[in-house]
mmCIF file of C-alpha atoms in Angstrom:
data_model
loop_
_atom_site.group_PDB
_atom_site.id
_atom_site.type_symbol
_atom_site.label_atom_id
_atom_site.label_comp_id
_atom_site.label_asym_id
_atom_site.label_seq_id
_atom_site.Cartn_x
_atom_site.Cartn_y
_atom_site.Cartn_z
ATOM 1 C CA UNK A 25 -90.638 2.386 -63.773
ATOM 2 C CA UNK A 26 -87.153 2.997 -65.147
ATOM 3 C CA UNK A 27 -85.392 -0.086 -66.474
ATOM 4 C CA UNK A 28 -81.691 -0.622 -66.842
ATOM 5 C CA UNK A 29 -80.855 -3.706 -68.886
ATOM 6 C CA UNK A 30 -77.870 -6.060 -68.786
ATOM 7 C CA UNK A 31 -77.254 -9.388 -70.545
ATOM 8 C CA UNK A 32 -78.269 -12.193 -68.172
ATOM 9 C CA UNK A 33 -74.982 -14.031 -68.590
ATOM 10 C CA UNK A 34 -71.441 -13.741 -69.886
ATOM 11 C CA UNK A 35 -68.544 -16.167 -69.858
ATOM 12 C CA UNK A 36 -64.881 -16.340 -70.660
ATOM 13 C CA UNK A 37 -61.728 -18.305 -70.108
ATOM 14 C CA UNK A 38 -58.995 -17.366 -67.613
ATOM 15 C CA UNK A 39 -56.865 -14.516 -68.867
ATOM 16 C CA UNK A 40 -59.466 -13.340 -71.364
ATOM 17 C CA UNK A 41 -60.919 -9.807 -71.466
ATOM 18 C CA UNK A 42 -64.659 -9.779 -70.756
ATOM 19 C CA UNK A 43 -67.041 -6.881 -71.230
ATOM 20 C CA UNK A 44 -70.502 -6.470 -69.685
ATOM 21 C CA UNK A 45 -72.915 -3.956 -71.147
ATOM 22 C CA UNK A 46 -75.540 -1.867 -69.368
ATOM 23 C CA UNK A 47 -78.276 0.005 -71.220
ATOM 24 C CA UNK A 48 -80.400 2.688 -69.642
ATOM 25 C CA UNK A 49 -82.134 5.899 -70.589
ATOM 26 C CA UNK A 50 -81.639 9.626 -70.614
ATOM 27 C CA UNK A 51 -83.071 9.944 -67.115
ATOM 28 C CA UNK A 52 -80.594 7.609 -65.468
ATOM 29 C CA UNK A 53 -77.359 6.617 -67.194
ATOM 30 C CA UNK A 54 -77.691 9.471 -69.676
ATOM 31 C CA UNK A 55 -77.631 12.104 -66.969
ATOM 32 C CA UNK A 56 -76.086 10.558 -63.858
ATOM 33 C CA UNK A 57 -72.887 8.642 -62.997
ATOM 34 C CA UNK A 58 -72.856 4.883 -63.316
ATOM 35 C CA UNK A 59 -71.879 2.462 -60.559
ATOM 36 C CA UNK A 60 -70.906 -1.192 -60.796
ATOM 37 C CA UNK A 61 -71.209 -3.811 -58.037
ATOM 38 C CA UNK A 62 -69.903 -7.356 -57.760
ATOM 39 C CA UNK A 63 -71.808 -9.907 -55.746
ATOM 40 C CA UNK A 64 -69.981 -13.137 -55.004
ATOM 41 C CA UNK A 65 -72.110 -16.169 -54.069
ATOM 42 C CA UNK A 66 -73.456 -15.818 -50.547
ATOM 43 C CA UNK A 67 -71.881 -12.398 -49.990
ATOM 44 C CA UNK A 68 -73.077 -8.809 -49.872
ATOM 45 C CA UNK A 69 -72.547 -6.687 -52.992
ATOM 46 C CA UNK A 70 -69.193 -4.903 -53.259
ATOM 47 C CA UNK A 71 -68.620 -1.580 -54.983
ATOM 48 C CA UNK A 72 -66.354 -1.966 -58.015
ATOM 49 C CA UNK A 73 -66.796 1.267 -59.954
ATOM 50 C CA UNK A 74 -68.236 4.704 -59.138
ATOM 51 C CA UNK A 75 -68.510 7.894 -61.151
ATOM 52 C CA UNK A 76 -68.520 5.826 -64.393
ATOM 53 C CA UNK A 77 -64.852 4.875 -64.299
ATOM 54 C CA UNK A 78 -63.412 5.327 -60.807
ATOM 55 C CA UNK A 79 -62.170 2.390 -58.716
ATOM 56 C CA UNK A 80 -62.383 2.532 -54.925
ATOM 57 C CA UNK A 81 -59.135 1.709 -53.166
ATOM 58 C CA UNK A 82 -58.631 -2.015 -52.925
ATOM 59 C CA UNK A 83 -60.413 -2.898 -56.175
ATOM 60 C CA UNK A 84 -58.174 -4.704 -58.635
ATOM 61 C CA UNK A 85 -56.964 -2.708 -61.601
ATOM 62 C CA UNK A 86 -58.259 -5.306 -64.026
ATOM 63 C CA UNK A 87 -61.751 -3.890 -63.492
ATOM 64 C CA UNK A 88 -62.556 -0.782 -65.534
ATOM 65 C CA UNK A 89 -65.708 1.131 -66.366
ATOM 66 C CA UNK A 90 -66.832 3.421 -69.182
ATOM 67 C CA UNK A 91 -69.929 5.295 -70.239
ATOM 68 C CA UNK A 92 -71.219 6.650 -73.517
ATOM 69 C CA UNK A 93 -74.607 8.291 -73.816
ATOM 70 C CA UNK A 94 -77.239 6.076 -72.208
ATOM 71 C CA UNK A 95 -74.993 2.976 -72.052
ATOM 72 C CA UNK A 96 -72.156 1.836 -69.879
ATOM 73 C CA UNK A 97 -69.710 -1.043 -69.808
ATOM 74 C CA UNK A 98 -67.644 -2.938 -67.285
ATOM 75 C CA UNK A 99 -64.505 -4.618 -68.539
ATOM 76 C CA UNK A 100 -62.593 -7.340 -66.744
ATOM 77 C CA UNK A 101 -59.102 -7.777 -68.099
ATOM 78 C CA UNK A 102 -57.214 -10.976 -67.355
ATOM 79 C CA UNK A 103 -60.306 -12.828 -66.165
ATOM 80 C CA UNK A 104 -59.702 -14.968 -63.080
ATOM 81 C CA UNK A 105 -61.726 -17.786 -61.509
ATOM 82 C CA UNK A 106 -62.434 -15.615 -58.467
ATOM 83 C CA UNK A 107 -64.262 -13.163 -60.767
ATOM 84 C CA UNK A 108 -67.127 -15.617 -61.132
ATOM 85 C CA UNK A 109 -70.000 -13.617 -59.627
ATOM 86 C CA UNK A 110 -73.059 -11.541 -60.424
ATOM 87 C CA UNK A 111 -72.411 -8.006 -61.646
ATOM 88 C CA UNK A 112 -74.858 -5.120 -61.446
ATOM 89 C CA UNK A 113 -74.715 -1.656 -62.947
ATOM 90 C CA UNK A 114 -76.726 1.073 -61.231
ATOM 91 C CA UNK A 115 -77.466 4.786 -61.445
ATOM 92 C CA UNK A 116 -79.590 7.469 -59.898
ATOM 93 C CA UNK A 117 -82.654 8.304 -61.950
ATOM 94 C CA UNK A 118 -83.990 11.853 -62.284
ATOM 95 C CA UNK A 119 -87.349 10.550 -61.032
ATOM 96 C CA UNK A 120 -85.624 10.349 -57.634
ATOM 97 C CA UNK A 121 -85.011 6.633 -57.477
ATOM 98 C CA UNK A 122 -81.844 4.526 -57.521
ATOM 99 C CA UNK A 123 -82.016 1.949 -60.266
ATOM 100 C CA UNK A 124 -80.077 -1.308 -60.468
ATOM 101 C CA UNK A 125 -79.494 -3.076 -63.727
ATOM 102 C CA UNK A 126 -80.981 -6.524 -64.254
ATOM 103 C CA UNK A 127 -77.671 -8.176 -63.421
ATOM 104 C CA UNK A 128 -75.182 -10.338 -65.323
ATOM 105 C CA UNK A 129 -73.880 -13.697 -64.128
ATOM 106 C CA UNK A 130 -70.257 -14.177 -65.113
ATOM 107 C CA UNK A 131 -68.938 -17.681 -65.528
ATOM 108 C CA UNK A 132 -65.248 -18.471 -65.864
ATOM 109 C CA UNK A 133 -64.907 -21.522 -68.079
ATOM 110 C CA UNK B 5 -63.210 1.650 -40.954
ATOM 111 C CA UNK B 6 -66.967 2.127 -40.785
ATOM 112 C CA UNK B 7 -68.964 -1.093 -40.565
ATOM 113 C CA UNK B 8 -72.683 -1.886 -40.727
ATOM 114 C CA UNK B 9 -74.201 -4.658 -38.640
ATOM 115 C CA UNK B 10 -77.757 -5.727 -39.390
ATOM 116 C CA UNK B 11 -80.272 -7.212 -36.984
ATOM 117 C CA UNK B 12 -83.838 -8.351 -37.275
ATOM 118 C CA UNK B 13 -86.080 -11.419 -37.569
ATOM 119 C CA UNK B 14 -85.540 -14.058 -40.222
ATOM 120 C CA UNK B 15 -89.217 -15.015 -40.359
ATOM 121 C CA UNK B 16 -92.248 -12.752 -40.582
ATOM 122 C CA UNK B 17 -95.840 -13.953 -40.867
ATOM 123 C CA UNK B 18 -97.792 -12.799 -43.887
ATOM 124 C CA UNK B 19 -100.466 -10.391 -42.792
ATOM 125 C CA UNK B 20 -101.717 -6.922 -43.384
ATOM 126 C CA UNK B 21 -100.933 -6.216 -39.756
ATOM 127 C CA UNK B 22 -97.419 -7.661 -39.793
ATOM 128 C CA UNK B 23 -94.419 -5.373 -40.165
ATOM 129 C CA UNK B 24 -90.915 -6.390 -41.135
ATOM 130 C CA UNK B 25 -88.504 -4.387 -39.015
ATOM 131 C CA UNK B 26 -84.757 -4.358 -39.596
ATOM 132 C CA UNK B 27 -82.037 -2.323 -37.925
ATOM 133 C CA UNK B 28 -78.570 -1.401 -39.132
ATOM 134 C CA UNK B 29 -76.042 -0.432 -36.464
ATOM 135 C CA UNK B 30 -73.142 1.787 -37.477
ATOM 136 C CA UNK B 31 -69.693 1.262 -35.939
ATOM 137 C CA UNK B 32 -66.483 3.121 -36.620
ATOM 138 C CA UNK B 33 -68.353 6.263 -37.574
ATOM 139 C CA UNK B 34 -71.395 8.403 -36.911
ATOM 140 C CA UNK B 35 -74.775 7.940 -38.519
ATOM 141 C CA UNK B 36 -75.340 11.670 -38.164
ATOM 142 C CA UNK B 37 -72.290 12.792 -40.166
ATOM 143 C CA UNK B 38 -73.762 15.131 -42.731
ATOM 144 C CA UNK B 39 -71.856 13.848 -45.752
ATOM 145 C CA UNK B 40 -73.152 10.311 -45.432
ATOM 146 C CA UNK B 41 -76.604 8.973 -46.193
ATOM 147 C CA UNK B 42 -78.206 5.586 -45.655
ATOM 148 C CA UNK B 43 -80.291 3.120 -47.634
ATOM 149 C CA UNK B 44 -81.846 -0.312 -47.896
ATOM 150 C CA UNK B 45 -81.698 -2.782 -50.779
ATOM 151 C CA UNK B 46 -83.102 -6.273 -51.152
ATOM 152 C CA UNK B 47 -82.495 -9.315 -53.334
ATOM 153 C CA UNK B 48 -85.399 -11.755 -53.738
ATOM 154 C CA UNK B 49 -84.448 -15.396 -54.417
ATOM 155 C CA UNK B 50 -83.466 -15.864 -58.054
ATOM 156 C CA UNK B 51 -83.855 -12.172 -58.833
ATOM 157 C CA UNK B 52 -81.649 -9.088 -58.970
ATOM 158 C CA UNK B 53 -80.986 -6.274 -56.553
ATOM 159 C CA UNK B 54 -83.876 -3.928 -55.806
ATOM 160 C CA UNK B 55 -83.429 -0.566 -54.114
ATOM 161 C CA UNK B 56 -86.010 -0.002 -51.378
ATOM 162 C CA UNK B 57 -85.456 3.449 -49.897
ATOM 163 C CA UNK B 58 -82.836 5.936 -48.766
ATOM 164 C CA UNK B 59 -82.671 8.693 -46.160
ATOM 165 C CA UNK B 60 -80.583 11.775 -46.778
ATOM 166 C CA UNK B 61 -79.810 14.793 -44.618
ATOM 167 C CA UNK B 62 -82.565 16.805 -42.998
ATOM 168 C CA UNK B 63 -84.665 13.659 -43.020
ATOM 169 C CA UNK B 64 -85.279 13.710 -46.760
ATOM 170 C CA UNK B 65 -86.453 10.237 -47.791
ATOM 171 C CA UNK B 66 -86.747 8.672 -51.221
ATOM 172 C CA UNK B 67 -88.644 5.441 -51.859
ATOM 173 C CA UNK B 68 -88.993 2.859 -54.577
ATOM 174 C CA UNK B 69 -92.439 3.732 -56.006
ATOM 175 C CA UNK B 70 -93.449 0.056 -55.943
ATOM 176 C CA UNK B 71 -92.972 -0.052 -52.171
ATOM 177 C CA UNK B 72 -93.586 3.535 -51.145
ATOM 178 C CA UNK B 73 -96.945 3.084 -49.426
ATOM 179 C CA UNK B 74 -95.550 0.297 -47.168
ATOM 180 C CA UNK B 75 -92.063 1.523 -46.369
ATOM 181 C CA UNK B 76 -90.669 3.780 -43.709
ATOM 182 C CA UNK B 77 -86.997 4.447 -42.971
ATOM 183 C CA UNK B 78 -85.559 6.369 -40.063
ATOM 184 C CA UNK B 79 -82.300 7.290 -38.303
ATOM 185 C CA UNK B 80 -81.751 7.062 -34.533
ATOM 186 C CA UNK B 81 -78.731 9.203 -33.722
ATOM 187 C CA UNK B 82 -78.821 8.275 -30.021
ATOM 188 C CA UNK B 83 -78.239 4.609 -30.927
ATOM 189 C CA UNK B 84 -76.102 5.311 -34.016
ATOM 190 C CA UNK B 85 -78.355 3.210 -36.198
ATOM 191 C CA UNK B 86 -80.976 3.393 -38.910
ATOM 192 C CA UNK B 87 -84.015 1.236 -39.521
ATOM 193 C CA UNK B 88 -86.403 -0.102 -42.098
ATOM 194 C CA UNK B 89 -90.091 -0.909 -41.570
ATOM 195 C CA UNK B 90 -92.043 -2.701 -44.284
ATOM 196 C CA UNK B 91 -95.758 -3.061 -43.558
ATOM 197 C CA UNK B 92 -98.335 -5.616 -44.752
ATOM 198 C CA UNK B 93 -95.789 -8.176 -45.813
ATOM 199 C CA UNK B 94 -96.525 -11.005 -48.228
ATOM 200 C CA UNK B 95 -94.502 -13.905 -49.633
ATOM 201 C CA UNK B 96 -93.307 -11.518 -52.372
ATOM 202 C CA UNK B 97 -91.302 -9.686 -49.702
ATOM 203 C CA UNK B 98 -89.104 -12.758 -49.087
ATOM 204 C CA UNK B 99 -85.564 -11.637 -49.815
ATOM 205 C CA UNK B 100 -82.120 -10.976 -48.474
ATOM 206 C CA UNK B 101 -82.219 -7.394 -47.117
ATOM 207 C CA UNK B 102 -79.131 -5.214 -47.038
ATOM 208 C CA UNK B 103 -78.419 -1.901 -45.415
ATOM 209 C CA UNK B 104 -75.805 0.294 -47.029
ATOM 210 C CA UNK B 105 -74.125 3.689 -46.888
ATOM 211 C CA UNK B 106 -74.337 6.252 -49.653
ATOM 212 C CA UNK B 107 -70.759 7.439 -50.067
ATOM 213 C CA UNK B 108 -71.777 11.038 -50.666
ATOM 214 C CA UNK B 109 -69.062 11.695 -53.224
ATOM 215 C CA UNK B 110 -69.525 15.200 -54.587
ATOM 216 C CA UNK B 111 -69.871 13.991 -58.174
ATOM 217 C CA UNK B 112 -71.610 10.697 -57.319
ATOM 218 C CA UNK B 113 -73.541 11.118 -54.065
ATOM 219 C CA UNK B 114 -75.838 8.132 -54.474
ATOM 220 C CA UNK B 115 -73.346 5.268 -54.834
ATOM 221 C CA UNK B 116 -73.411 2.649 -52.081
ATOM 222 C CA UNK B 117 -69.842 2.097 -50.834
ATOM 223 C CA UNK B 118 -70.321 0.113 -47.614
ATOM 224 C CA UNK B 119 -72.838 -2.710 -47.159
ATOM 225 C CA UNK B 120 -74.186 -4.677 -44.230
ATOM 226 C CA UNK B 121 -73.862 -8.438 -44.127
ATOM 227 C CA UNK B 122 -77.421 -9.071 -45.254
ATOM 228 C CA UNK B 123 -80.444 -10.586 -43.491
ATOM 229 C CA UNK B 124 -82.485 -13.348 -45.076
ATOM 230 C CA UNK B 125 -86.136 -12.616 -44.333
ATOM 231 C CA UNK B 126 -88.732 -15.245 -45.164
ATOM 232 C CA UNK B 127 -92.449 -14.547 -45.393
ATOM 233 C CA UNK B 128 -94.226 -17.887 -45.765
ATOM 234 C CA UNK B 129 -96.975 -18.123 -48.345
#
């Protein structure tokens, strides 16, 4: 089954810029748009980024997404304590499945 | 603003004959609107998100291959809701289950933009 890989954890201090990577394959990230979700403790996931780099209305501008080849990144500029959460990338795979990344736990020090 | 409200049991006995059934009621919009599609995702304790299945227009359904033989998903337009059935449950199916809407963006049709509140389902071992 298709695997999309993220680092299990990332951390930073308030105000810092933090980047989370997401590595897939030609059948998912390489050929389909990437999505990013934020899951706060005890809450349902929330859409942060769609179409690789688009923010839905209401999502803070400090979140930004990018994609290159079979990899993608989520950047959080001006890290805040409320950004402490799990982050997942995801993409449609050409084998007709929706694949989530392994997830990254962000800690604000 | 469209909202999704989940309902279903929090405890299901492990058995080949037991089926986990969850329902997601849609408010503030229609489940039959052609540009929107519907899906289910779960998060086992201590693990990441796992896509289960999605239903698109004309009843086209896609499943996670690891669950395909046990999963069915359907839409009830008369009740404005959609449902998940997972058969032959075991302790490995213990998870928080979420329903969600595929936004149907023309360039990104599969992204989930609206999520239900989640239902913790426990299957004792």
